[in-house]
Amino acid sequence: NAIIKTKNYQLLQELKLAEKIQQKLIPSVFPYLLNTRFASLYKPMENIGGDFFDFIKGEQEKSLGIFISDVSGHGVPAALITSMLKSVLDSAGEKMLEPHELLSYVNRRLVGQTSGNFLTAFYGIYDSESKLFKYSRASHNYPFLLREDSIIPLKSKGKILGIMDDLSFEEKEIQLEKGDKILFYTDGLTEATNISGDEFEDVLPDILVKNHRSPITSLIESVYHELLKFREDYRFEDDVCMVGMEIV
């Protein structure tokens, strides 16, 4: 019993250390971009999780990349892959300037390195001068563009990362406007269920429309508050991650 107790204590301490390390991978300060605001929320199901997001600075001050991903599975294995992913992004160089090229690069680097796990991802680059947002998607949830009381899903074609070689990804672009907001998220948000088995995805559009005039920070806080009411529980079956961008 004493040996088991000691081992459990060591494991707990290691998990706490892993949690601190992973927290440092997630941006704690939002980057400055002219006439643009950001907000985020990250709630791993366990101490550590497989959701990840990052901001990637462009060559000029006027542009910024927004990356979000979701690793299959939970806990330590998923968290290790997010650490690998952060390293891959940091080594991307000029490939980060084109969304489809970055996703192809990430896939090449991770194929055969994830022990059968895979990940979905979305990467978009926003130019604050032209207000042009170009993006590519690797089987990730469609981000929602909120424009007035309309919701526009940002769709594009692309397969999951880390399983197959030589993948290509569709790149699309959209002209943003003052007042637009974009919600990036992982499926832990939309696939959360209540006691009746209903998914949060069914009520999310109404919540977004109801709160579309709120600043992006308040919008994300409102979505999370409604999620807790919907679940009637603070425990989740998957990691929950949201990143928001607002054009002001």
Tab-separated table of C-alpha atoms in Angstrom:
chain	number	residue	atom	x	y	z
A	1	ASN	CA	0.000	0.000	0.000
A	2	ALA	CA	2.845	2.359	0.807
A	3	ILE	CA	4.461	1.685	-2.584
A	4	ILE	CA	1.163	2.274	-4.403
A	5	LYS	CA	0.599	5.479	-2.460
A	6	THR	CA	4.093	6.732	-3.344
A	7	LYS	CA	3.649	5.852	-7.015
A	8	ASN	CA	0.268	7.594	-7.133
A	9	TYR	CA	1.781	10.707	-5.574
A	10	GLN	CA	4.615	10.695	-8.108
A	11	LEU	CA	2.154	10.302	-10.954
A	12	LEU	CA	0.045	13.178	-9.634
A	13	GLN	CA	3.083	15.435	-9.423
A	14	GLU	CA	4.141	14.489	-12.956
A	15	LEU	CA	0.674	15.294	-14.270
A	16	LYS	CA	0.761	18.675	-12.540
A	17	LEU	CA	4.137	19.373	-14.148
A	18	ALA	CA	2.791	18.272	-17.557
A	19	GLU	CA	-0.172	20.608	-17.039
A	20	LYS	CA	2.148	23.563	-16.391
A	21	ILE	CA	4.199	22.722	-19.472
A	22	GLN	CA	1.124	22.478	-21.683
A	23	GLN	CA	-0.250	25.755	-20.349
A	24	LYS	CA	2.907	27.435	-21.624
A	25	LEU	CA	2.185	26.108	-25.124
A	26	ILE	CA	-1.152	27.942	-25.173
A	27	PRO	CA	-0.933	31.727	-25.734
A	28	SER	CA	-1.473	33.602	-22.476
A	29	VAL	CA	-1.363	37.049	-24.117
A	30	PHE	CA	-3.199	37.985	-27.274
A	31	PRO	CA	-1.167	39.498	-30.098
A	32	TYR	CA	-1.693	43.096	-31.171
A	33	LEU	CA	-3.299	43.567	-34.558
A	34	LEU	CA	-4.773	46.858	-35.731
A	35	ASN	CA	-8.554	47.113	-35.246
A	36	THR	CA	-8.776	43.472	-34.149
A	37	ARG	CA	-9.653	41.891	-30.815
A	38	PHE	CA	-9.164	38.316	-29.653
A	39	ALA	CA	-10.528	36.116	-26.899
A	40	SER	CA	-10.166	32.467	-25.927
A	41	LEU	CA	-11.267	29.751	-23.539
A	42	TYR	CA	-9.594	26.377	-23.011
A	43	LYS	CA	-11.016	23.718	-20.663
A	44	PRO	CA	-9.273	20.328	-20.955
A	45	MET	CA	-11.331	17.320	-19.864
A	46	GLU	CA	-8.408	16.174	-17.702
A	47	ASN	CA	-5.361	18.024	-16.345
A	48	ILE	CA	-3.930	17.997	-19.853
A	49	GLY	CA	-5.646	17.702	-23.206
A	50	GLY	CA	-5.388	17.413	-26.955
A	51	ASP	CA	-6.892	20.727	-28.023
A	52	PHE	CA	-4.435	23.381	-29.127
A	53	PHE	CA	-4.395	26.857	-30.610
A	54	ASP	CA	-1.748	29.385	-31.501
A	55	PHE	CA	-1.257	32.777	-33.111
A	56	ILE	CA	1.385	32.955	-35.833
A	57	LYS	CA	2.853	36.349	-36.621
A	58	GLY	CA	3.266	37.219	-40.287
A	59	GLU	CA	6.254	38.931	-41.868
A	60	GLN	CA	4.509	42.269	-41.521
A	61	GLU	CA	2.656	43.758	-38.551
A	62	LYS	CA	-0.556	43.902	-40.568
A	63	SER	CA	-1.171	40.126	-40.761
A	64	LEU	CA	-1.647	37.300	-38.291
A	65	GLY	CA	-2.286	33.574	-38.508
A	66	ILE	CA	-4.810	31.791	-36.292
A	67	PHE	CA	-4.299	28.051	-35.845
A	68	ILE	CA	-6.576	25.650	-33.958
A	69	SER	CA	-6.454	21.861	-33.778
A	70	ASP	CA	-7.900	18.843	-32.005
A	71	VAL	CA	-5.928	15.622	-31.425
A	72	SER	CA	-7.870	12.364	-31.229
A	73	GLY	CA	-7.946	10.801	-27.784
A	74	HIS	CA	-7.357	12.443	-24.430
A	75	GLY	CA	-4.830	12.829	-21.662
A	76	VAL	CA	-1.088	12.278	-21.899
A	77	PRO	CA	-0.856	10.812	-25.456
A	78	ALA	CA	-2.897	13.658	-26.946
A	79	ALA	CA	-0.943	16.240	-24.970
A	80	LEU	CA	2.372	14.842	-26.228
A	81	ILE	CA	1.173	15.249	-29.807
A	82	THR	CA	0.224	18.894	-29.137
A	83	SER	CA	3.816	19.432	-27.958
A	84	MET	CA	5.067	17.926	-31.221
A	85	LEU	CA	2.641	20.128	-33.124
A	86	LYS	CA	3.913	23.295	-31.439
A	87	SER	CA	7.464	22.362	-32.440
A	88	VAL	CA	6.384	21.729	-36.034
A	89	LEU	CA	4.636	25.103	-36.258
A	90	ASP	CA	7.684	26.897	-34.878
A	91	SER	CA	9.806	25.350	-37.649
A	92	ALA	CA	7.369	26.092	-40.505
A	93	GLY	CA	9.164	29.202	-41.777
A	94	GLU	CA	7.644	30.689	-44.944
A	95	LYS	CA	5.085	27.873	-45.163
A	96	MET	CA	3.083	29.679	-42.509
A	97	LEU	CA	2.316	32.412	-45.066
A	98	GLU	CA	-0.108	30.167	-46.996
A	99	PRO	CA	-2.759	28.177	-45.094
A	100	HIS	CA	-2.801	25.203	-47.462
A	101	GLU	CA	0.996	24.965	-47.434
A	102	LEU	CA	1.190	25.026	-43.648
A	103	LEU	CA	-1.353	22.218	-43.278
A	104	SER	CA	0.515	20.131	-45.870
A	105	TYR	CA	3.765	20.736	-44.004
A	106	VAL	CA	2.256	19.792	-40.633
A	107	ASN	CA	0.864	16.608	-42.135
A	108	ARG	CA	4.208	15.583	-43.656
A	109	ARG	CA	5.992	16.116	-40.358
A	110	LEU	CA	3.456	14.185	-38.287
A	111	VAL	CA	2.729	11.172	-40.520
A	112	GLY	CA	4.065	8.078	-38.784
A	113	GLN	CA	4.831	9.988	-35.562
A	114	THR	CA	1.470	9.888	-33.770
A	115	SER	CA	1.070	6.169	-32.970
A	116	GLY	CA	-2.208	5.934	-34.843
A	117	ASN	CA	-3.676	9.142	-33.452
A	118	PHE	CA	-4.766	11.844	-35.869
A	119	LEU	CA	-5.687	15.485	-35.638
A	120	THR	CA	-8.002	17.974	-37.269
A	121	ALA	CA	-6.925	21.560	-37.804
A	122	PHE	CA	-7.936	24.925	-39.200
A	123	TYR	CA	-5.532	27.698	-40.169
A	124	GLY	CA	-6.460	31.172	-41.323
A	125	ILE	CA	-4.466	34.338	-42.038
A	126	TYR	CA	-6.034	37.756	-41.548
A	127	ASP	CA	-4.705	40.914	-43.202
A	128	SER	CA	-5.843	43.918	-41.152
A	129	GLU	CA	-5.253	46.376	-44.026
A	130	SER	CA	-7.276	44.627	-46.708
A	131	LYS	CA	-9.530	42.830	-44.187
A	132	LEU	CA	-9.022	39.678	-46.266
A	133	PHE	CA	-9.137	36.360	-44.430
A	134	LYS	CA	-7.761	33.309	-46.248
A	135	TYR	CA	-7.973	29.866	-44.753
A	136	SER	CA	-7.637	26.100	-45.130
A	137	ARG	CA	-9.124	23.267	-43.153
A	138	ALA	CA	-8.056	19.709	-42.296
A	139	SER	CA	-11.381	18.057	-41.454
A	140	HIS	CA	-11.877	20.484	-38.563
A	141	ASN	CA	-15.170	21.983	-37.443
A	142	TYR	CA	-16.228	24.902	-39.623
A	143	PRO	CA	-15.583	28.196	-37.799
A	144	PHE	CA	-18.607	30.479	-37.595
A	145	LEU	CA	-18.498	33.975	-39.048
A	146	LEU	CA	-21.043	36.171	-37.275
A	147	ARG	CA	-22.192	39.084	-39.416
A	148	GLU	CA	-25.091	41.024	-37.930
A	149	ASP	CA	-27.628	38.296	-37.093
A	150	SER	CA	-26.352	35.847	-39.723
A	151	ILE	CA	-24.036	32.866	-39.202
A	152	ILE	CA	-21.740	31.934	-42.078
A	153	PRO	CA	-19.766	28.667	-41.741
A	154	LEU	CA	-16.264	28.972	-43.200
A	155	LYS	CA	-16.155	25.814	-45.300
A	156	SER	CA	-13.267	24.283	-47.201
A	157	LYS	CA	-12.146	20.765	-48.122
A	158	GLY	CA	-9.366	18.834	-46.398
A	159	LYS	CA	-8.664	15.501	-44.696
A	160	ILE	CA	-7.357	14.697	-41.217
A	161	LEU	CA	-3.655	15.103	-40.444
A	162	GLY	CA	-1.086	12.529	-39.391
A	163	ILE	CA	-2.361	9.443	-41.216
A	164	MET	CA	-1.827	9.763	-44.994
A	165	ASP	CA	1.066	11.187	-47.005
A	166	ASP	CA	0.858	13.821	-49.743
A	167	LEU	CA	-2.373	15.513	-48.779
A	168	SER	CA	-3.510	18.767	-50.351
A	169	PHE	CA	-5.907	21.275	-48.844
A	170	GLU	CA	-8.331	23.680	-50.427
A	171	GLU	CA	-7.605	27.340	-49.707
A	172	LYS	CA	-10.420	29.877	-49.684
A	173	GLU	CA	-10.759	33.524	-48.767
A	174	ILE	CA	-13.447	35.895	-47.578
A	175	GLN	CA	-13.648	39.663	-47.240
A	176	LEU	CA	-14.344	40.623	-43.636
A	177	GLU	CA	-16.138	43.756	-42.505
A	178	LYS	CA	-16.179	45.975	-39.445
A	179	GLY	CA	-18.258	44.292	-36.751
A	180	ASP	CA	-17.600	40.753	-37.998
A	181	LYS	CA	-16.749	38.107	-35.420
A	182	ILE	CA	-15.317	34.626	-36.015
A	183	LEU	CA	-15.648	31.785	-33.528
A	184	PHE	CA	-13.085	28.998	-33.896
A	185	TYR	CA	-13.742	25.930	-31.753
A	186	THR	CA	-13.200	22.202	-31.302
A	187	ASP	CA	-15.841	19.486	-31.342
A	188	GLY	CA	-15.803	19.225	-27.553
A	189	LEU	CA	-18.093	22.258	-27.695
A	190	THR	CA	-20.597	21.157	-30.316
A	191	GLU	CA	-20.691	17.465	-29.354
A	192	ALA	CA	-21.283	18.082	-25.649
A	193	THR	CA	-24.545	16.385	-24.656
A	194	ASN	CA	-27.145	16.994	-21.995
A	195	ILE	CA	-29.002	14.466	-19.860
A	196	SER	CA	-31.433	13.799	-22.730
A	197	GLY	CA	-28.651	13.044	-25.198
A	198	ASP	CA	-29.120	16.257	-27.187
A	199	GLU	CA	-25.975	17.907	-28.564
A	200	PHE	CA	-25.013	21.510	-27.854
A	201	GLU	CA	-24.589	21.958	-31.599
A	202	ASP	CA	-28.398	22.084	-31.861
A	203	VAL	CA	-28.736	25.173	-29.664
A	204	LEU	CA	-25.438	26.937	-30.409
A	205	PRO	CA	-26.663	28.931	-33.454
A	206	ASP	CA	-29.473	30.534	-31.428
A	207	ILE	CA	-27.019	31.417	-28.657
A	208	LEU	CA	-24.648	33.051	-31.131
A	209	VAL	CA	-27.400	35.086	-32.775
A	210	LYS	CA	-28.691	36.163	-29.374
A	211	ASN	CA	-25.254	37.415	-28.335
A	212	HIS	CA	-23.894	38.570	-31.695
A	213	ARG	CA	-23.702	42.232	-30.631
A	214	SER	CA	-21.598	41.452	-27.547
A	215	PRO	CA	-17.820	42.052	-27.603
A	216	ILE	CA	-15.936	38.880	-28.493
A	217	THR	CA	-14.813	38.221	-24.904
A	218	SER	CA	-18.382	38.483	-23.624
A	219	LEU	CA	-19.621	36.347	-26.498
A	220	ILE	CA	-17.308	33.462	-25.608
A	221	GLU	CA	-18.155	33.807	-21.914
A	222	SER	CA	-21.864	33.652	-22.776
A	223	VAL	CA	-21.405	30.536	-24.919
A	224	TYR	CA	-19.524	28.784	-22.107
A	225	HIS	CA	-22.138	29.823	-19.537
A	226	GLU	CA	-24.899	28.441	-21.770
A	227	LEU	CA	-22.875	25.240	-22.223
A	228	LEU	CA	-22.736	24.716	-18.464
A	229	LYS	CA	-26.490	25.289	-18.197
A	230	PHE	CA	-27.062	22.870	-21.061
A	231	ARG	CA	-24.848	20.182	-19.529
A	232	GLU	CA	-25.959	20.794	-15.921
A	233	ASP	CA	-22.472	19.583	-15.064
A	234	TYR	CA	-18.976	21.078	-14.886
A	235	ARG	CA	-17.398	17.825	-16.087
A	236	PHE	CA	-17.026	17.232	-19.808
A	237	GLU	CA	-16.572	14.221	-22.069
A	238	ASP	CA	-14.023	16.020	-24.247
A	239	ASP	CA	-11.731	19.048	-24.205
A	240	VAL	CA	-13.469	22.356	-24.920
A	241	CYS	CA	-11.605	25.113	-26.768
A	242	MET	CA	-12.849	28.374	-28.266
A	243	VAL	CA	-10.944	31.207	-29.919
A	244	GLY	CA	-12.664	34.373	-31.054
A	245	MET	CA	-11.693	37.227	-33.370
A	246	GLU	CA	-13.555	40.526	-33.781
A	247	ILE	CA	-13.039	43.233	-36.394
A	248	VAL	CA	-13.430	46.625	-34.715
